[in-house]
CSV table of C-alpha atoms and ligand atoms in Angstrom, one decimal:
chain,number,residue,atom,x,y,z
A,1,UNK,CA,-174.5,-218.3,-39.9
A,2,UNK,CA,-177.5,-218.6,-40.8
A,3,UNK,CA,-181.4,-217.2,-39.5
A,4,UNK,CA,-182.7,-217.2,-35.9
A,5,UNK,CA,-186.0,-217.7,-34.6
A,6,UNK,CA,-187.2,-215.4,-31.4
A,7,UNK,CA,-190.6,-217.0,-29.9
A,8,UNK,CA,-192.2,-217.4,-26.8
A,9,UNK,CA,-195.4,-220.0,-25.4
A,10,UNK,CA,-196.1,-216.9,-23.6
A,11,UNK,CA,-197.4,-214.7,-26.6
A,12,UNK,CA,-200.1,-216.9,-26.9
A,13,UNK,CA,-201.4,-216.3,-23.8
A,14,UNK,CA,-202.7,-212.9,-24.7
A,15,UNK,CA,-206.3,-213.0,-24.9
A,16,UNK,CA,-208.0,-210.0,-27.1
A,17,UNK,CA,-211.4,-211.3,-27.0
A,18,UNK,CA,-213.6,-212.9,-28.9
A,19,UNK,CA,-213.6,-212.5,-33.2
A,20,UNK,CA,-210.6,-210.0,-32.5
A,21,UNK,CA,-208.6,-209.9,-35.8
A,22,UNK,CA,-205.2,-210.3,-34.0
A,23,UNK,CA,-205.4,-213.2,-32.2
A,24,UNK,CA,-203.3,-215.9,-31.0
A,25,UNK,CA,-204.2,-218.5,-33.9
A,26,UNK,CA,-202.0,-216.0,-35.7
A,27,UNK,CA,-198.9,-217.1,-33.8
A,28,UNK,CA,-200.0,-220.8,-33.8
A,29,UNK,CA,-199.9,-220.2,-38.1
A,30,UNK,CA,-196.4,-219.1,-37.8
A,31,UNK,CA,-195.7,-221.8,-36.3
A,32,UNK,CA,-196.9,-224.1,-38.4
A,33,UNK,CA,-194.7,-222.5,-40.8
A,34,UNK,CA,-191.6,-222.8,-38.8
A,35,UNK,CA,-192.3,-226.9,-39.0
A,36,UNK,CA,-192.2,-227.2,-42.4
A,37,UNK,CA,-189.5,-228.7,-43.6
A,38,UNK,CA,-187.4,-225.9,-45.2
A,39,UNK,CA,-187.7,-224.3,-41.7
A,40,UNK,CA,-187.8,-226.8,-39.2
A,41,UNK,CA,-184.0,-226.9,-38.7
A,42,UNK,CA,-183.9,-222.8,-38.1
A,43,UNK,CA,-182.6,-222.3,-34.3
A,44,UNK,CA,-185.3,-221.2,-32.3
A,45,UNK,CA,-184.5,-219.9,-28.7
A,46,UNK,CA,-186.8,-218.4,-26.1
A,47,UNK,CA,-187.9,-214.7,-25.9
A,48,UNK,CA,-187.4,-213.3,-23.0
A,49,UNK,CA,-189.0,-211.0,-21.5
A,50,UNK,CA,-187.5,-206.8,-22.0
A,51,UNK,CA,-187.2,-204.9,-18.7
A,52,UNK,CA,-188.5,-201.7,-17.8
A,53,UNK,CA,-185.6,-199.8,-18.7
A,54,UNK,CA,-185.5,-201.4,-22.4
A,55,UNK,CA,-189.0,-200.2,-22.7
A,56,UNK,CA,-188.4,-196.7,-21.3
A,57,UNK,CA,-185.7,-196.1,-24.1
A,58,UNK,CA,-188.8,-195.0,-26.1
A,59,UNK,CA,-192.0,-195.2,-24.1
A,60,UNK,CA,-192.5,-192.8,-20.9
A,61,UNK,CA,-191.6,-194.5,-18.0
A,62,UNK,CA,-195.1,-193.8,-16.3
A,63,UNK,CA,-196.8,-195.4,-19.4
A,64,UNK,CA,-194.6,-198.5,-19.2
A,65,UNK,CA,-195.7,-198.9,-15.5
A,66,UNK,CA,-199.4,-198.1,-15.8
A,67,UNK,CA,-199.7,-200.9,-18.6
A,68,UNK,CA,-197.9,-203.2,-16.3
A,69,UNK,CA,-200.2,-202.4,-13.6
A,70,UNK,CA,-203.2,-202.4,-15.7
A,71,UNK,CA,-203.1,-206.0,-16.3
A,72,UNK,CA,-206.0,-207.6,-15.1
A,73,UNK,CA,-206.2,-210.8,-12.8
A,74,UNK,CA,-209.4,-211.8,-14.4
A,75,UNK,CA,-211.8,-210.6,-17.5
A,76,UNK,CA,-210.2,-207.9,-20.3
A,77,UNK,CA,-209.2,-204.2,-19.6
A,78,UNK,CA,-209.5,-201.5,-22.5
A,79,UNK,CA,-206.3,-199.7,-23.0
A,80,UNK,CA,-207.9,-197.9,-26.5
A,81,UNK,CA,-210.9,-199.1,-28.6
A,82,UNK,CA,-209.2,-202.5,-30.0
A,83,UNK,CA,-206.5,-202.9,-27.4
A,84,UNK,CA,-207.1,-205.0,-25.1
A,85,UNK,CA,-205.3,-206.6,-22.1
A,86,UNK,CA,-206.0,-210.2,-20.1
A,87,UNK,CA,-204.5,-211.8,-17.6
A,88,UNK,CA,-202.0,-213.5,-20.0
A,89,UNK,CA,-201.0,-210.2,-21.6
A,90,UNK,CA,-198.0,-209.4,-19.5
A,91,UNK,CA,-195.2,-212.4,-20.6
A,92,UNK,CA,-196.8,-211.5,-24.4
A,93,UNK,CA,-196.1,-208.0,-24.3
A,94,UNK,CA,-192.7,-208.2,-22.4
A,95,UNK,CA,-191.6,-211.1,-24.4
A,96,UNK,CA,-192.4,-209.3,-27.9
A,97,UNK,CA,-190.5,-206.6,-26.9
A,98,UNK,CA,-187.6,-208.6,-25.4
A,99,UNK,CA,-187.3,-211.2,-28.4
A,100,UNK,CA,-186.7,-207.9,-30.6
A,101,UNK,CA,-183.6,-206.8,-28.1
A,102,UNK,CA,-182.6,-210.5,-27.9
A,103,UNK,CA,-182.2,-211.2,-31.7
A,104,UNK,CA,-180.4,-207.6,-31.8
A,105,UNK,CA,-177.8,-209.1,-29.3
A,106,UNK,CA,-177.5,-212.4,-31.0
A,107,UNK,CA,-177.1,-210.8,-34.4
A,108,UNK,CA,-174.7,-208.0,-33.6
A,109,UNK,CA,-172.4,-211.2,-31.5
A,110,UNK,CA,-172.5,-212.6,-35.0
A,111,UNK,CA,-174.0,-215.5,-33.5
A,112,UNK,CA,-176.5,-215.6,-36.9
A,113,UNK,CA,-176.4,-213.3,-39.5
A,114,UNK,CA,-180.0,-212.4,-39.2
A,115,UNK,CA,-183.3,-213.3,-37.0
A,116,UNK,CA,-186.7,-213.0,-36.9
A,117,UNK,CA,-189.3,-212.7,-33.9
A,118,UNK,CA,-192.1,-214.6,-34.4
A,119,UNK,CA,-194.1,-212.7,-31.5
A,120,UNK,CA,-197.3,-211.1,-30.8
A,121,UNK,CA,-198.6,-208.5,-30.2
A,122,UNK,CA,-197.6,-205.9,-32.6
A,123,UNK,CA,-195.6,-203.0,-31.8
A,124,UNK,CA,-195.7,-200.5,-34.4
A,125,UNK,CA,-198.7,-198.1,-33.7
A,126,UNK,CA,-198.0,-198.4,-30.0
A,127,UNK,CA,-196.5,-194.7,-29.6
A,128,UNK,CA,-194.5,-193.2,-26.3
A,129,UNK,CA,-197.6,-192.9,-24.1
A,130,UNK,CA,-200.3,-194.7,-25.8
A,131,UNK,CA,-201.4,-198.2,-26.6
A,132,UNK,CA,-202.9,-198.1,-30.1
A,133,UNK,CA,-204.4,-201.3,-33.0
A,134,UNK,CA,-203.5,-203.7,-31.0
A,135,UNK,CA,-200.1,-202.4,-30.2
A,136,UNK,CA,-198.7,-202.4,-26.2
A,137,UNK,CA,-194.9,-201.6,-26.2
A,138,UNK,CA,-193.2,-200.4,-29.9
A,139,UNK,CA,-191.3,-204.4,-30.1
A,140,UNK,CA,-189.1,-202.9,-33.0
A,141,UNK,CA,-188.5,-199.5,-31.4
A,142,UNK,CA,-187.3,-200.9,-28.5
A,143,UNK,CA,-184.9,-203.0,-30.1
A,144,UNK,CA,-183.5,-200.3,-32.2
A,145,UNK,CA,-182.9,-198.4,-29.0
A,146,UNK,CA,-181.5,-201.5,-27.8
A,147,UNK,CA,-178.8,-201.8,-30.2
A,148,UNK,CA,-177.8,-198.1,-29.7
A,149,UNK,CA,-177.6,-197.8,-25.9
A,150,UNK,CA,-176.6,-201.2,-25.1
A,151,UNK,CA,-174.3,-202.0,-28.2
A,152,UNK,CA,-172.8,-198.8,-29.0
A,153,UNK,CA,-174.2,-198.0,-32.4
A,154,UNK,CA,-174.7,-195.1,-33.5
A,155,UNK,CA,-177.5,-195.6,-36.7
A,156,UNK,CA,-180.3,-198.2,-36.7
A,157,UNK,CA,-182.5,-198.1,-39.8
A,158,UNK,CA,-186.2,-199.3,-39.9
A,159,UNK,CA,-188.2,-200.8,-42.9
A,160,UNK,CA,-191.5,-201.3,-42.0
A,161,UNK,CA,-194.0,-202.6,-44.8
A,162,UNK,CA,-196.7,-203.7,-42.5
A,163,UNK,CA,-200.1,-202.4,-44.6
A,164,UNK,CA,-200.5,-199.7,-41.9
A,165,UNK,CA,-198.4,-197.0,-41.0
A,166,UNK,CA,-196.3,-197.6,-38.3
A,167,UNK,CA,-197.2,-193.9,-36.5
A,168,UNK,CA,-195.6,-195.3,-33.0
A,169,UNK,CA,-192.6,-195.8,-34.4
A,170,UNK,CA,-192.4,-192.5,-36.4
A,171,UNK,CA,-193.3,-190.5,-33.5
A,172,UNK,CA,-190.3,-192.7,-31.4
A,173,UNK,CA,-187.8,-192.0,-34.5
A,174,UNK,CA,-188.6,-188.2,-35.8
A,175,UNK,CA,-186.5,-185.9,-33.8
A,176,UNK,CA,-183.2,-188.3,-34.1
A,177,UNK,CA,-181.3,-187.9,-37.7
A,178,UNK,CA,-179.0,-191.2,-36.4
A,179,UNK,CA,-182.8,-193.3,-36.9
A,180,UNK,CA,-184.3,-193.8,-39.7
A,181,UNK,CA,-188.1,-195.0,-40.6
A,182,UNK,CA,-189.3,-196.2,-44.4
A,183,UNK,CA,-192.3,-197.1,-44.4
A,184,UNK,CA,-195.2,-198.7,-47.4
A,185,UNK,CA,-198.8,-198.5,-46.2
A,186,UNK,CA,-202.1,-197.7,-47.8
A,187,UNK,CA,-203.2,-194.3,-47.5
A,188,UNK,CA,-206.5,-193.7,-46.7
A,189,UNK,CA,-206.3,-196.4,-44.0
A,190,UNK,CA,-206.0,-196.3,-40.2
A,191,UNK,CA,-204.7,-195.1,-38.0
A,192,UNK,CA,-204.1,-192.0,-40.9
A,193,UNK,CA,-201.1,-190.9,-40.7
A,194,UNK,CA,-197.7,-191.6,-42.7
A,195,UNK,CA,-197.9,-188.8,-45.5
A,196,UNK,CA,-195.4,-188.1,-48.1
A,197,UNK,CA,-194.4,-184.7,-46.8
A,198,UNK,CA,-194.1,-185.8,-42.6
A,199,UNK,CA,-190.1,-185.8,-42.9
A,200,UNK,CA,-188.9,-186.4,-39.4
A,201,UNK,CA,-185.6,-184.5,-39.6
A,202,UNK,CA,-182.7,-184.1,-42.1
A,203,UNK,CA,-185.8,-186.5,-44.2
A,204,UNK,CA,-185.2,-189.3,-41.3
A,205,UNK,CA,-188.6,-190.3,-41.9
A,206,UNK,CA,-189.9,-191.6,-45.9
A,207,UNK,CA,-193.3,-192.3,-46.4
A,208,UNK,CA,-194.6,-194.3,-49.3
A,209,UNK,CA,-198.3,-193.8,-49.1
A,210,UNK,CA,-200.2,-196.8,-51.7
A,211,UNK,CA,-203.7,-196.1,-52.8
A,212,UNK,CA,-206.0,-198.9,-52.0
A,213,UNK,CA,-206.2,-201.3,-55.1
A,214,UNK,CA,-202.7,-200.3,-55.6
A,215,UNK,CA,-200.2,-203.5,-56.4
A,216,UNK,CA,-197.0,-205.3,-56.6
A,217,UNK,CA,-196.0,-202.5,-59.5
A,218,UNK,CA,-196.9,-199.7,-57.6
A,219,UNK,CA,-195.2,-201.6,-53.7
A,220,UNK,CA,-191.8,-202.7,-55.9
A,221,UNK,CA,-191.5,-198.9,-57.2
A,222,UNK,CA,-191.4,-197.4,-54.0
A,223,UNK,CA,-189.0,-199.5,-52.5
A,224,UNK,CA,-187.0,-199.5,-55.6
A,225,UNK,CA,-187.3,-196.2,-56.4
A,226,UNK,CA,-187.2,-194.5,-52.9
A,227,UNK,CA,-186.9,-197.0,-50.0
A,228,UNK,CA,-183.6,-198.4,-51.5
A,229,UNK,CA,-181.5,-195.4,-52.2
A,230,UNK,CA,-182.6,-193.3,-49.0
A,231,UNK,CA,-181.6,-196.6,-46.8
A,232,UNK,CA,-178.5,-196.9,-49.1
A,233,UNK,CA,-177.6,-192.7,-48.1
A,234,UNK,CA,-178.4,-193.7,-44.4
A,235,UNK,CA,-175.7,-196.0,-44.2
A,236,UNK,CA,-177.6,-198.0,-41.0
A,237,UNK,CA,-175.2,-200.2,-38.9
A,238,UNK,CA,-178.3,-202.7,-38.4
A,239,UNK,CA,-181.7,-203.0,-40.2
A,240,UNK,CA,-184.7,-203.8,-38.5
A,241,UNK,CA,-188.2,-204.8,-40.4
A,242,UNK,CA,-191.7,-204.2,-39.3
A,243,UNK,CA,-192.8,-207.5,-41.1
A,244,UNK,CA,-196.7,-207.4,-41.3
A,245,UNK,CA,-198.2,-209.5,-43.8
A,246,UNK,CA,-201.7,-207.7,-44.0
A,247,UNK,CA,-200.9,-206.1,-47.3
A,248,UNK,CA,-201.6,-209.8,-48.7
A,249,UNK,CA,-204.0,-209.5,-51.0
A,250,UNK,CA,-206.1,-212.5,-49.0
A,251,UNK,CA,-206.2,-209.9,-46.4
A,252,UNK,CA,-209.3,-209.0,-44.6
A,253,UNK,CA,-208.1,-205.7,-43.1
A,254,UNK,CA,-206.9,-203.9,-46.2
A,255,UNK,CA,-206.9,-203.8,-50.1
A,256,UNK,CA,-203.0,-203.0,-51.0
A,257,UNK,CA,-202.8,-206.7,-53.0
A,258,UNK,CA,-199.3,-207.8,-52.6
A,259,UNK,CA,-198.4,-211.4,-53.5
A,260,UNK,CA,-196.2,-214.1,-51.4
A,261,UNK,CA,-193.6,-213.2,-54.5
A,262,UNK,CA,-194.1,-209.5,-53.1
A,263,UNK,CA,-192.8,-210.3,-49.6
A,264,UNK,CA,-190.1,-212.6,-50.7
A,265,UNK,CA,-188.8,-209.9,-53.3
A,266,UNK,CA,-188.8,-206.9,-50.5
A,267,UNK,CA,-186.8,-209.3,-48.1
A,268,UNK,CA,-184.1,-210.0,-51.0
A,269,UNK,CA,-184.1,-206.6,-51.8
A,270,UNK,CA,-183.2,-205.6,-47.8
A,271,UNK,CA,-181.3,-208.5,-47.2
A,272,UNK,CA,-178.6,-207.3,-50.4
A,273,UNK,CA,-178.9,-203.9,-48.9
A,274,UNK,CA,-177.6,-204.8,-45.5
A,275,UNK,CA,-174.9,-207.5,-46.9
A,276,UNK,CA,-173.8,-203.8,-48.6
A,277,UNK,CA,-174.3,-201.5,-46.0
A,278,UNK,CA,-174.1,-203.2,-42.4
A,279,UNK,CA,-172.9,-206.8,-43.0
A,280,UNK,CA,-176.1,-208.2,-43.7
A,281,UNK,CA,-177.8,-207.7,-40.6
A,282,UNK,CA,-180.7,-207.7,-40.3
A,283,UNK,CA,-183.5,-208.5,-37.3
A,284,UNK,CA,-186.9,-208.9,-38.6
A,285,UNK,CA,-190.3,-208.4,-36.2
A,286,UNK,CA,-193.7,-210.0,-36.7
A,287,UNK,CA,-196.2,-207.1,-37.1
A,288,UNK,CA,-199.5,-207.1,-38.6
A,289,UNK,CA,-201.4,-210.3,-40.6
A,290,UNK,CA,-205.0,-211.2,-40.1
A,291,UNK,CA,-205.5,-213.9,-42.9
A,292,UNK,CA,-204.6,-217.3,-41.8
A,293,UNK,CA,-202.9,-218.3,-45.3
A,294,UNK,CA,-201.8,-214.6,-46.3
A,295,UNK,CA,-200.0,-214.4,-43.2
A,296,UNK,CA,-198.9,-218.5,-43.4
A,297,UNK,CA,-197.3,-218.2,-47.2
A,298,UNK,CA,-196.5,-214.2,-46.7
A,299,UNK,CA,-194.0,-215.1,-43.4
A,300,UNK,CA,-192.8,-218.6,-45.3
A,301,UNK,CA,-191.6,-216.1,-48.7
A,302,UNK,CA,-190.1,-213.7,-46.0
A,303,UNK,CA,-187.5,-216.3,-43.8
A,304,UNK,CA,-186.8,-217.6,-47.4
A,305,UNK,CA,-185.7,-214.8,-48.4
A,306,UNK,CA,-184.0,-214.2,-44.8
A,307,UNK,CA,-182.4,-217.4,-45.2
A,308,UNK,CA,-181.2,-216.7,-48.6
A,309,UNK,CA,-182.6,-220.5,-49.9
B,1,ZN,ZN1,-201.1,-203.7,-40.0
């Protein structure tokens, strides 16, 4: 019972382009990770690949399809201003998705008591009908969706402290009281949205907007102080985490300062919260990171704490 690994050759493959921030070195860091020695014997199986129906749970089917079709044999194609596509792009954005919905089903057999996805690309800006930063198919979306329509549950909570807010998966989550969104993200930053008063309903959706320069004080408040209790009310049967590591304060992207100590104190903090609420599982998904060692030392605090070592 311990912490599974979700990955896939495939999400290499995808090709954004030259000095693109989210690139596939980013995976081949996370890997390095995974062979350090306090990691190297974590189970790591193969991500497969999530159908069209998983992905229509929260993206319009027509969207799904066009992306799919959109793929190009050769060169890049544009699906918003930093989202691109290449031929590779196809097994990474299926697999990303379908490593979500696979460590869901392992979890939920009890086969581990928690996993994480070491995928790319990103999900959480991806919204119903639109790619968006570097996002495809909402990974952690669909897996929540997964877990409900496949596994019978009935409430799937989301933390997601990627330094962005994750607006895709707000917009997938806001109508439906049974889903609930946290999220910690500095505000001004794109892509802009995630204020304190955009509620979702019955408050399904809690936003913890961080001024830039803000810190580990100001991050370990609002999960201590807001993030904890409302997940704690919701009473999720499953907890799913948006893990980006770009609020690292090595990170080029933003200025929200959080420490490895940070990352491996919010994972702690989620991991007692589930072995309370939902018997401790919890599936984790690889989001944002554009540092080489912030996202290296960022992910190694975050399976430690998953791993409880
Ligand atoms: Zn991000």
């Amino acid at each position: 019972m311990t912490t599974l690994i979700f990955t896939h050759h495939d999400c290499l493959a995808h090709d954004t382009g030259p000095g693109h921030p989210e690139a596939p070195d980013r995976l081949a860091v996370v890997w390095q990770v995974l062979d350090r020695p306090e990691f190297r014997e974590l189970e790591r199986r193969s991500a497969p690949e999530a159908d069209v129906e998983q992905l229509s749970r929260v993206h319009d089917r027509q969207y799904v399809e066009a992306v799919l079709a959109a793929v190009p044999d050769e060169g890049y194609r544009r699906l918003d201003g930093d989202t691109l596509l290449s031929p590779g792009s196809r097994g990474a954005i299926l697999r990303a998705a379908g490593s979500v919905c696979a460590a869901v089903d392992a979890v939920l057999a009890g086969e581990a008591t928690n996993a994480f996805c070491a995928v790319r690309p990103c999900g959480h800006h991806a919204e119903p009908a639109r790619a968006m930063g570097f996002c495809v198919f909402n990974n952690i979306a669909v897996g929540a969706e997964h877990a409900r329509k496949t596994h019978g549950l009935k409430r799937v909570a989301v933390v997601d402290f990627d330094v962005h807010h994750g607006n895709g998966t707000q917009a997938m989550f806001a109508d439906d009281p049974d889903l609930f969104f946290a999220s910690t993200h500095q505000s001004p930053l794109y892509p802009g949205t995630g204020n304190s008063w955009e509620r979702g309903v019955d408050g399904n959706i809690l936003n913890l907007p961080l001024e830039p320069y803000s810190g580990s004080v100001e991050f370990r408040q609002a999960v201590e102080r807001a993030i904890l209790p409302a997940l704690e009310a919701f009473h999720p049967e499953l907890l799913l985490i948006s893990a980006g590591f770009d609020a690292h304060k090595r990170d080029p992207l933003a200025q929200l300062g959080l420490t490895n100590e940070d990352f491996e104190w919010v994972t702690r903090k989620l991991v007692d919260l589930a072995d309370r609420v939902c018997g401790g599982r919890v599936v984790s998904a690889l989001e944002g990171g554009y540092d080489a060692t912030g996202l290296a030392e960022g992910c190694a605090a975050h399976l430690k704490a998953l791993m409880r070592a």
